[in-house]
CSV table of C-alpha atoms in Angstrom, one decimal:
chain,number,residue,atom,x,y,z
O,1,MET,CA,74.3,140.0,139.7
O,2,TYR,CA,75.4,140.1,143.4
O,3,GLY,CA,76.9,137.1,145.2
O,4,ASN,CA,78.0,136.5,148.8
O,5,PHE,CA,80.7,133.9,149.5
O,6,GLU,CA,82.9,132.6,152.4
O,7,VAL,CA,86.7,132.7,152.1
O,8,SER,CA,88.5,130.4,154.5
O,9,ASP,CA,92.1,131.6,153.9
O,10,THR,CA,92.4,135.2,152.8
O,11,SER,CA,96.2,135.1,152.1
O,12,VAL,CA,95.7,132.2,149.7
O,13,PHE,CA,92.7,133.8,148.2
O,14,LYS,CA,94.5,137.1,147.5
O,15,GLN,CA,97.2,135.2,145.5
O,16,LYS,CA,94.5,133.4,143.5
O,17,VAL,CA,92.9,136.8,142.7
O,18,LEU,CA,96.2,138.2,141.5
O,19,ASN,CA,96.7,135.3,139.1
O,20,TRP,CA,93.0,135.5,138.0
O,21,LEU,CA,93.6,139.2,137.1
O,22,ARG,CA,96.4,138.4,134.5
O,23,PRO,CA,94.2,138.5,131.4
O,24,PHE,CA,92.6,141.8,132.2
O,25,ASN,CA,93.9,144.9,130.4
O,26,THR,CA,92.5,147.3,133.1
O,27,PHE,CA,92.1,146.5,136.8
O,28,CYS,CA,92.7,148.0,140.3
O,29,TYR,CA,93.7,145.7,143.1
O,30,LEU,CA,93.7,147.5,146.6
O,31,ASP,CA,95.1,145.5,149.5
O,32,SER,CA,95.1,146.8,153.1
O,33,ASN,CA,97.5,144.0,154.2
O,34,LYS,CA,95.5,143.3,157.3
O,35,TYR,CA,95.6,146.9,158.6
O,36,ASP,CA,92.3,148.3,159.6
O,37,SER,CA,91.9,150.8,156.7
O,38,GLY,CA,88.6,149.7,155.3
O,39,TYR,CA,88.2,146.6,153.2
O,40,ASP,CA,90.7,143.8,153.4
O,41,LEU,CA,90.7,143.6,149.6
O,42,LEU,CA,88.9,145.7,147.0
O,43,VAL,CA,89.3,144.6,143.3
O,44,ALA,CA,87.9,146.1,140.2
O,45,ALA,CA,88.4,144.2,136.9
O,46,GLY,CA,87.3,144.9,133.3
O,47,VAL,CA,85.8,148.1,132.0
O,48,ALA,CA,82.1,148.7,131.7
O,49,SER,CA,82.7,152.4,131.0
O,50,THR,CA,85.6,154.8,131.5
O,51,TYR,CA,86.5,158.5,131.7
O,52,THR,CA,90.1,159.5,130.8
O,53,ALA,CA,91.3,163.1,130.5
O,54,ASP,CA,94.3,165.3,130.0
O,55,GLY,CA,94.2,169.1,130.0
O,56,GLU,CA,91.9,171.8,131.3
O,57,ASN,CA,88.4,171.1,132.7
O,58,ALA,CA,89.3,167.4,133.4
O,59,LEU,CA,87.8,167.5,136.9
O,60,ALA,CA,84.6,169.2,135.8
O,61,ALA,CA,84.0,166.5,133.2
O,62,LEU,CA,84.9,163.8,135.7
O,63,GLN,CA,82.3,165.2,138.1
O,64,ASP,CA,79.6,164.9,135.4
O,65,PHE,CA,80.7,161.3,134.9
O,66,ILE,CA,80.4,160.6,138.6
O,67,HIS,CA,76.9,162.0,138.7
O,68,GLN,CA,75.8,160.0,135.6
O,69,LYS,CA,77.1,156.7,136.8
O,70,LYS,CA,76.2,156.4,140.5
O,71,ARG,CA,78.3,153.2,140.4
O,72,TRP,CA,81.6,152.1,141.8
O,73,LEU,CA,84.5,153.9,140.0
O,74,PHE,CA,88.2,153.2,140.4
O,75,GLY,CA,91.1,155.3,139.2
O,76,HIS,CA,93.8,157.9,139.8
O,77,LEU,CA,94.8,161.5,139.8
O,78,ASN,CA,98.2,162.6,138.5
O,79,TYR,CA,100.2,165.1,140.5
O,80,GLU,CA,100.1,167.5,137.5
O,81,LEU,CA,96.3,167.7,137.7
O,82,THR,CA,96.4,170.8,139.9
O,83,THR,CA,93.9,173.5,139.2
O,84,PHE,CA,95.9,176.2,141.1
O,85,GLU,CA,96.5,179.3,139.2
O,86,LYS,CA,100.1,180.5,138.5
O,87,ILE,CA,101.5,177.0,138.3
O,88,SER,CA,103.3,176.4,135.0
O,89,ARG,CA,103.2,172.7,134.5
O,90,ALA,CA,106.3,170.6,134.1
O,91,VAL,CA,107.7,170.4,130.6
O,92,GLN,CA,109.9,167.4,131.2
O,93,PRO,CA,109.1,164.3,129.1
O,94,ASP,CA,106.8,161.7,130.5
O,95,PHE,CA,108.0,158.2,129.9
O,96,ILE,CA,105.3,156.3,131.8
O,97,LYS,CA,102.4,158.2,130.2
O,98,PHE,CA,99.5,157.7,132.7
O,99,PRO,CA,96.8,160.2,131.8
O,100,GLN,CA,96.2,163.1,134.1
O,101,LEU,CA,93.2,161.3,135.4
O,102,ASN,CA,91.5,158.0,134.7
O,103,PHE,CA,88.4,156.4,136.2
O,104,PHE,CA,86.6,153.3,135.2
O,105,GLU,CA,83.4,151.5,136.1
O,106,PRO,CA,84.4,147.8,136.5
O,107,GLN,CA,82.6,144.8,135.0
O,108,ILE,CA,83.5,142.8,138.1
O,109,LEU,CA,83.8,144.1,141.7
O,110,LEU,CA,85.2,142.1,144.6
O,111,ARG,CA,84.9,143.3,148.2
O,112,LEU,CA,86.6,141.2,150.9
O,113,LYS,CA,86.1,142.0,154.6
O,114,LYS,CA,87.3,139.5,157.1
O,115,ASN,CA,86.2,136.2,155.5
O,116,GLU,CA,83.1,137.6,153.7
O,117,LEU,CA,83.5,138.1,150.0
O,118,TYR,CA,81.0,140.1,148.0
O,119,ILE,CA,81.0,139.8,144.2
O,120,ASP,CA,79.2,142.2,141.9
O,121,ALA,CA,79.2,140.7,138.4
O,122,GLU,CA,76.9,139.4,135.7
O,123,ASP,CA,77.9,135.8,136.8
O,124,ALA,CA,79.1,136.1,140.4
O,125,GLU,CA,79.1,132.3,140.9
O,126,GLY,CA,81.2,131.8,137.8
O,127,VAL,CA,83.6,134.5,138.9
O,128,PHE,CA,84.1,132.9,142.3
O,129,LYS,CA,84.7,129.5,140.7
O,130,SER,CA,87.2,131.0,138.3
O,131,ILE,CA,89.1,132.6,141.1
O,132,GLN,CA,89.1,129.4,143.2
O,133,GLY,CA,90.4,127.5,140.2
O,134,SER,CA,93.4,129.9,139.8
O,135,SER,CA,96.8,129.1,141.1
O,136,ALA,CA,97.8,130.4,144.5
O,137,ALA,CA,101.5,130.2,143.5
O,138,THR,CA,103.6,133.2,142.4
O,139,THR,CA,104.6,132.2,139.0
O,140,GLY,CA,107.8,133.4,137.3
O,141,HIS,CA,110.9,135.1,138.7
O,142,ILE,CA,112.8,138.3,138.3
O,143,GLU,CA,115.5,138.2,135.7
O,144,SER,CA,118.6,140.2,135.7
O,145,LEU,CA,117.6,143.8,134.9
O,146,PRO,CA,119.5,146.8,133.5
O,147,PRO,CA,121.3,149.0,136.0
O,148,VAL,CA,119.4,151.7,137.8
O,149,GLN,CA,120.2,155.2,136.6
O,150,HIS,CA,119.9,158.6,138.3
O,151,LYS,CA,118.1,161.5,136.7
O,152,MET,CA,120.3,163.8,138.8
O,153,SER,CA,124.0,163.5,139.6
O,154,LYS,CA,125.1,163.9,143.2
O,155,ALA,CA,126.7,167.3,142.3
O,156,SER,CA,123.5,168.5,140.7
O,157,TYR,CA,121.3,167.3,143.6
O,158,LEU,CA,123.5,169.1,146.2
O,159,ALA,CA,123.6,172.3,144.1
O,160,THR,CA,119.8,172.2,143.8
O,161,LEU,CA,119.2,171.7,147.5
O,162,ARG,CA,121.5,174.7,148.2
O,163,GLN,CA,119.4,176.8,145.8
O,164,LEU,CA,116.2,175.6,147.5
O,165,GLN,CA,117.7,176.6,150.9
O,166,GLN,CA,118.2,180.1,149.6
O,167,HIS,CA,114.5,180.3,148.9
O,168,LEU,CA,113.9,179.0,152.4
O,169,GLN,CA,116.3,181.7,153.9
O,170,ARG,CA,114.5,184.4,152.0
O,171,GLY,CA,111.1,183.2,153.4
O,172,ASP,CA,109.7,182.1,150.1
O,173,CYS,CA,108.6,178.9,151.7
O,174,TYR,CA,108.9,177.0,155.0
O,175,GLU,CA,109.4,173.4,153.8
O,176,ILE,CA,109.6,171.8,150.4
O,177,ASN,CA,109.2,168.2,149.4
O,178,PHE,CA,111.9,167.6,146.8
O,179,CYS,CA,112.1,164.4,144.7
O,180,GLN,CA,114.4,162.7,142.3
O,181,GLU,CA,113.8,159.9,139.8
O,182,PHE,CA,115.6,156.6,139.4
O,183,PHE,CA,114.9,154.6,136.3
O,184,MET,CA,115.7,151.7,134.0
O,185,ASP,CA,115.7,151.5,130.2
O,186,LYS,CA,114.7,148.2,128.5
O,187,ALA,CA,113.5,146.7,131.7
O,188,VAL,CA,111.4,143.5,131.2
O,189,ILE,CA,109.5,142.5,134.4
O,190,ASP,CA,106.5,140.5,135.4
O,191,PRO,CA,104.5,143.1,137.4
O,192,PHE,CA,102.7,140.5,139.4
O,193,VAL,CA,105.9,138.9,140.6
O,194,VAL,CA,107.5,142.3,141.5
O,195,PHE,CA,104.3,143.4,143.2
O,196,ASN,CA,104.3,140.3,145.4
O,197,ARG,CA,107.9,140.9,146.4
O,198,LEU,CA,107.1,144.6,147.1
O,199,CYS,CA,104.3,143.6,149.5
O,200,GLU,CA,106.4,140.9,151.1
O,201,LYS,CA,109.0,143.5,151.9
O,202,SER,CA,106.7,146.4,152.7
O,203,PRO,CA,103.1,145.2,153.5
O,204,ASN,CA,101.4,148.6,153.9
O,205,PRO,CA,97.8,149.6,154.4
O,206,PHE,CA,97.3,151.3,151.0
O,207,SER,CA,99.1,148.9,148.7
O,208,ALA,CA,97.9,148.6,145.1
O,209,LEU,CA,98.5,146.9,141.8
O,210,TYR,CA,96.9,149.1,139.1
O,211,ARG,CA,96.9,148.5,135.3
O,212,VAL,CA,95.7,150.7,132.5
O,213,ASP,CA,96.6,148.9,129.3
O,214,ASP,CA,100.4,149.0,129.1
O,215,LYS,CA,100.9,151.3,132.1
O,216,TRP,CA,101.4,149.8,135.6
O,217,LEU,CA,101.6,151.1,139.1
O,218,LEU,CA,103.0,148.8,141.8
O,219,CYS,CA,102.4,150.7,145.1
O,220,ALA,CA,103.3,150.0,148.7
O,221,SER,CA,101.9,153.2,150.2
O,222,PRO,CA,101.4,153.6,154.0
O,223,GLU,CA,99.6,157.0,153.6
O,224,ARG,CA,96.0,157.9,153.2
O,225,PHE,CA,95.3,161.1,151.3
O,226,LEU,CA,91.5,161.5,151.8
O,227,LYS,CA,88.6,159.5,152.9
O,228,LYS,CA,85.0,160.6,152.8
O,229,GLU,CA,82.1,158.9,154.6
O,230,GLY,CA,78.8,160.9,154.4
O,231,ARG,CA,79.7,164.4,155.2
O,232,GLN,CA,82.9,163.6,157.2
O,233,ILE,CA,86.2,164.0,155.4
O,234,ILE,CA,89.5,162.6,156.9
O,235,SER,CA,93.1,163.2,155.9
O,236,GLN,CA,96.1,161.4,157.5
O,237,PRO,CA,99.3,163.1,156.4
O,238,ILE,CA,102.7,161.4,157.2
O,239,LYS,CA,105.7,163.4,158.1
O,240,GLY,CA,108.4,161.7,160.2
O,241,THR,CA,110.1,158.4,159.5
O,242,LEU,CA,112.5,156.3,161.6
O,243,ARG,CA,114.0,153.0,160.4
O,244,ARG,CA,112.8,150.1,162.6
O,245,GLU,CA,115.8,148.2,164.1
O,246,GLY,CA,115.9,147.2,167.7
O,247,ASP,CA,113.8,148.2,170.7
O,248,THR,CA,110.6,149.4,169.1
O,249,ASP,CA,109.2,151.2,172.1
O,250,ALA,CA,112.5,153.2,172.5
O,251,GLU,CA,112.5,153.9,168.7
O,252,ARG,CA,108.9,155.1,168.8
O,253,GLN,CA,109.6,157.5,171.7
O,254,ARG,CA,112.7,158.8,169.8
O,255,LEU,CA,110.6,159.6,166.8
O,256,ARG,CA,107.8,161.1,168.9
O,257,ARG,CA,110.3,163.4,170.6
O,258,SER,CA,112.2,164.4,167.4
O,259,GLU,CA,111.9,168.2,167.1
O,260,LYS,CA,112.6,168.1,163.3
O,261,ASP,CA,109.9,165.5,162.6
O,262,ARG,CA,107.4,167.2,164.9
O,263,ALA,CA,108.0,170.6,163.2
O,264,GLU,CA,107.5,169.1,159.7
O,265,ASN,CA,104.4,167.2,160.9
O,266,VAL,CA,102.7,170.2,162.5
O,267,MET,CA,103.5,172.2,159.3
O,268,VAL,CA,101.7,169.8,157.1
O,269,VAL,CA,98.8,169.5,159.6
O,270,ASP,CA,98.3,173.2,159.5
O,271,LEU,CA,98.3,173.1,155.7
O,272,VAL,CA,95.7,170.3,155.7
O,273,ARG,CA,93.6,172.2,158.2
O,274,ASN,CA,93.7,175.2,155.9
O,275,ASP,CA,92.8,173.1,152.8
O,276,LEU,CA,89.8,171.4,154.6
O,277,SER,CA,88.5,174.7,156.0
O,278,ARG,CA,87.8,175.8,152.4
O,279,ILE,CA,85.2,173.0,152.0
O,280,CYS,CA,84.0,172.2,155.5
O,281,GLU,CA,81.5,173.8,157.9
O,282,GLU,CA,83.0,176.7,159.8
O,283,GLY,CA,84.6,175.4,163.1
O,284,SER,CA,84.2,171.7,162.2
O,285,VAL,CA,87.9,171.1,161.2
O,286,VAL,CA,89.7,169.4,164.0
O,287,VAL,CA,93.0,167.6,164.6
O,288,ASP,CA,91.9,164.2,165.9
O,289,GLU,CA,95.4,163.0,166.5
O,290,LEU,CA,98.7,164.9,166.4
O,291,PHE,CA,102.1,163.1,166.2
O,292,GLY,CA,100.7,159.6,166.3
O,293,VAL,CA,103.5,157.1,165.9
O,294,TYR,CA,102.7,153.9,164.1
O,295,SER,CA,104.9,150.9,163.4
O,296,PHE,CA,105.3,149.1,160.1
O,297,PRO,CA,107.6,146.2,159.3
O,298,GLN,CA,110.6,148.4,158.3
O,299,VAL,CA,109.9,151.8,159.7
O,300,HIS,CA,108.0,153.9,162.3
O,301,GLN,CA,105.9,156.7,161.0
O,302,MET,CA,104.6,159.9,162.5
O,303,ILE,CA,100.9,160.2,161.3
O,304,SER,CA,98.4,162.9,162.2
O,305,THR,CA,94.7,162.8,161.6
O,306,VAL,CA,92.6,165.8,160.5
O,307,SER,CA,88.9,165.7,159.9
O,308,GLY,CA,85.9,168.0,159.2
O,309,GLN,CA,82.3,168.1,158.2
O,310,LEU,CA,81.8,169.0,154.5
O,311,ARG,CA,79.4,171.7,153.5
O,312,GLU,CA,76.3,170.3,151.9
O,313,GLU,CA,76.9,171.8,148.4
O,314,VAL,CA,80.5,170.4,148.2
O,315,ASP,CA,81.1,167.7,145.5
O,316,PHE,CA,84.2,165.6,144.5
O,317,LYS,CA,85.5,168.4,142.2
O,318,ASN,CA,85.3,171.0,145.0
O,319,ILE,CA,87.2,168.6,147.4
O,320,ILE,CA,90.0,167.9,145.0
O,321,ASP,CA,90.3,171.6,143.9
O,322,ALA,CA,90.8,172.5,147.6
O,323,THR,CA,93.1,169.7,148.7
O,324,PHE,CA,95.1,168.3,145.7
O,325,PRO,CA,98.0,167.6,145.5
O,326,MET,CA,98.4,166.6,149.1
O,327,GLY,CA,100.5,168.9,151.4
O,328,SER,CA,102.8,166.0,152.5
O,329,MET,CA,104.1,165.8,148.9
O,330,THR,CA,104.5,169.6,148.3
O,331,GLY,CA,105.4,171.6,151.4
O,332,ALA,CA,104.2,175.0,152.5
O,333,PRO,CA,102.9,177.4,151.3
O,334,LYS,CA,101.5,175.1,148.6
O,335,VAL,CA,101.4,177.3,145.5
O,336,LYS,CA,104.9,178.7,146.0
O,337,VAL,CA,106.5,175.3,146.6
O,338,MET,CA,104.7,173.8,143.6
O,339,GLN,CA,106.3,176.5,141.5
O,340,LEU,CA,109.7,175.6,142.9
O,341,ILE,CA,109.1,171.9,142.4
O,342,ASP,CA,108.3,172.5,138.7
O,343,ARG,CA,111.4,174.7,138.4
O,344,TYR,CA,113.9,172.5,140.1
O,345,GLU,CA,112.9,168.9,139.8
O,346,GLN,CA,114.2,167.2,136.6
O,347,SER,CA,111.4,164.6,136.2
O,348,ARG,CA,107.7,164.8,135.8
O,349,ARG,CA,106.0,163.2,138.8
O,350,GLY,CA,103.0,161.9,136.9
O,351,ILE,CA,101.1,159.4,139.0
O,352,PHE,CA,103.9,159.5,141.6
O,353,SER,CA,102.7,161.7,144.5
O,354,GLY,CA,99.2,161.6,143.0
O,355,ALA,CA,96.4,159.5,144.3
O,356,LEU,CA,94.8,156.2,143.6
O,357,GLY,CA,91.5,154.9,145.0
O,358,TYR,CA,87.8,154.5,144.5
O,359,ILE,CA,84.5,156.4,144.6
O,360,ASN,CA,81.3,154.4,145.6
O,361,PRO,CA,77.7,154.9,144.4
O,362,GLN,CA,77.0,157.3,147.3
O,363,GLU,CA,80.1,159.4,146.2
O,364,ASP,CA,82.0,158.4,149.3
O,365,PHE,CA,85.7,157.6,148.5
O,366,ASP,CA,89.1,156.6,149.8
O,367,PHE,CA,92.4,157.6,148.1
O,368,ASN,CA,96.0,156.9,149.0
O,369,VAL,CA,99.2,158.9,148.4
O,370,VAL,CA,101.2,157.3,145.6
O,371,ILE,CA,104.6,156.9,147.2
O,372,ARG,CA,107.0,153.9,147.6
O,373,SER,CA,105.9,152.8,144.2
O,374,ILE,CA,107.2,151.5,140.9
O,375,MET,CA,105.9,152.9,137.7
O,376,TYR,CA,106.3,150.8,134.5
O,377,ASN,CA,105.4,151.2,130.8
O,378,GLN,CA,105.3,147.7,129.4
O,379,SER,CA,105.4,148.9,125.8
O,380,THR,CA,108.5,151.1,126.1
O,381,GLN,CA,110.1,149.0,128.8
O,382,TYR,CA,110.7,152.1,130.9
O,383,LEU,CA,110.7,151.5,134.7
O,384,SER,CA,110.7,154.4,137.1
O,385,PHE,CA,110.6,155.1,140.9
O,386,GLN,CA,111.1,158.3,142.8
O,387,ALA,CA,112.3,159.2,146.2
O,388,GLY,CA,112.2,162.5,148.1
O,389,GLY,CA,112.0,164.2,151.4
O,390,GLY,CA,111.1,167.4,153.2
O,391,ILE,CA,113.8,170.1,152.8
O,392,THR,CA,114.0,172.8,155.5
O,393,ILE,CA,116.4,175.6,156.2
O,394,TYR,CA,118.2,173.2,158.6
O,395,SER,CA,118.6,170.3,156.2
O,396,ASP,CA,122.0,169.0,155.5
O,397,PRO,CA,122.2,168.4,151.7
O,398,GLU,CA,124.7,165.5,152.0
O,399,LYS,CA,122.4,163.7,154.5
O,400,GLU,CA,119.3,164.4,152.3
O,401,TRP,CA,121.2,162.8,149.4
O,402,GLU,CA,122.0,159.7,151.5
O,403,GLU,CA,118.4,159.5,152.7
O,404,SER,CA,117.2,159.6,149.1
O,405,LEU,CA,119.5,156.8,148.2
O,406,LEU,CA,118.4,154.8,151.2
O,407,LYS,CA,114.7,155.1,150.1
O,408,ALA,CA,115.7,154.2,146.6
O,409,ASN,CA,117.6,151.1,147.8
O,410,ALA,CA,114.4,149.7,149.3
O,411,ILE,CA,113.0,149.5,145.7
O,412,LYS,CA,116.2,148.3,144.2
O,413,GLU,CA,116.2,145.3,146.6
O,414,VAL,CA,112.7,144.4,145.3
O,415,LEU,CA,114.0,144.4,141.8
O,416,THR,CA,117.1,142.3,142.5
O,417,ALA,CA,117.2,139.1,140.4
O,418,VAL,CA,116.2,135.9,142.1
């Protein structure tokens, strides 16, 4: 049953929704944090039906599930889901254990836009009353946690970057996104409390709290992977980041003029154009905006927008086959750098640098890039986060190490006991 309700204070309502979600074993909470990225809040709770897969042919079976359902579906794609040939998948152990892909049809769907709330549920009125009766307070606090450990020592990291630069010098690739993992063993957290702190520190347009049984994703992503509306497909890769400190106009101009950031940005734009050209009408792929600089509470980002008109016969599987994983998290050329990532990174990426989002009944969709995120397995008490950056022939390994630590420190601050 469908219900339409008025919400007077969206900030308070979002807190109520988070507390209302606590009993659900599976849910997806997507928050745009007042950025104009679609819905203000989109929430799927409970499972009416689900599709989970690991291994070959996962996407083909998912496509059948999409066609059968013609309903709202929410879920994720792991980085390792690639269908490219000649990619030997990572053999490193996976301690978080998200499946390669998981999509579920929710029992309850909430869509909030401005102050209008739409509830799709068997008892929409009852759901609204239950949410309104929930606490708006963030209950609990962060206890002292075990120390953060590095999967790679500094010496190993620097040696690896020098090896990667040899590949760059030989012309094997032009740029590679290299990541390292930071982790905690025996970490006991309240994911709702940590997610609130993450959003307070980094309120980004593609933030999400996602739970599949004992597996959690706490995401503060600023980046859209792909959005489809009708036959239009849009990608908005990010390459270029500058910490926000003083005069924002001067900082934005500094980022916009940065030759290094512009070079990395145009490289990923070319990669995205190439990916989209495989599924779009000939001549329809265009760069709507190049080197756009956007300001967030902590950083300025260089974001470009690429769009195209999909060919009529193209479906979700075709789109993911052509574009996933996203170029901003691999480098170029994509197949070669993914081989190098599998060879040199010491951790499985899993859901990190994958995508989370939704597919609606018309098979339109919107997915983020899973970055700036905490992954947590509640059963094993293993907590993980990864940080990386684009490595080029001109990169200074010492500075890349420091930048990686700087990105990791932003997550560490969120996990500090209070």
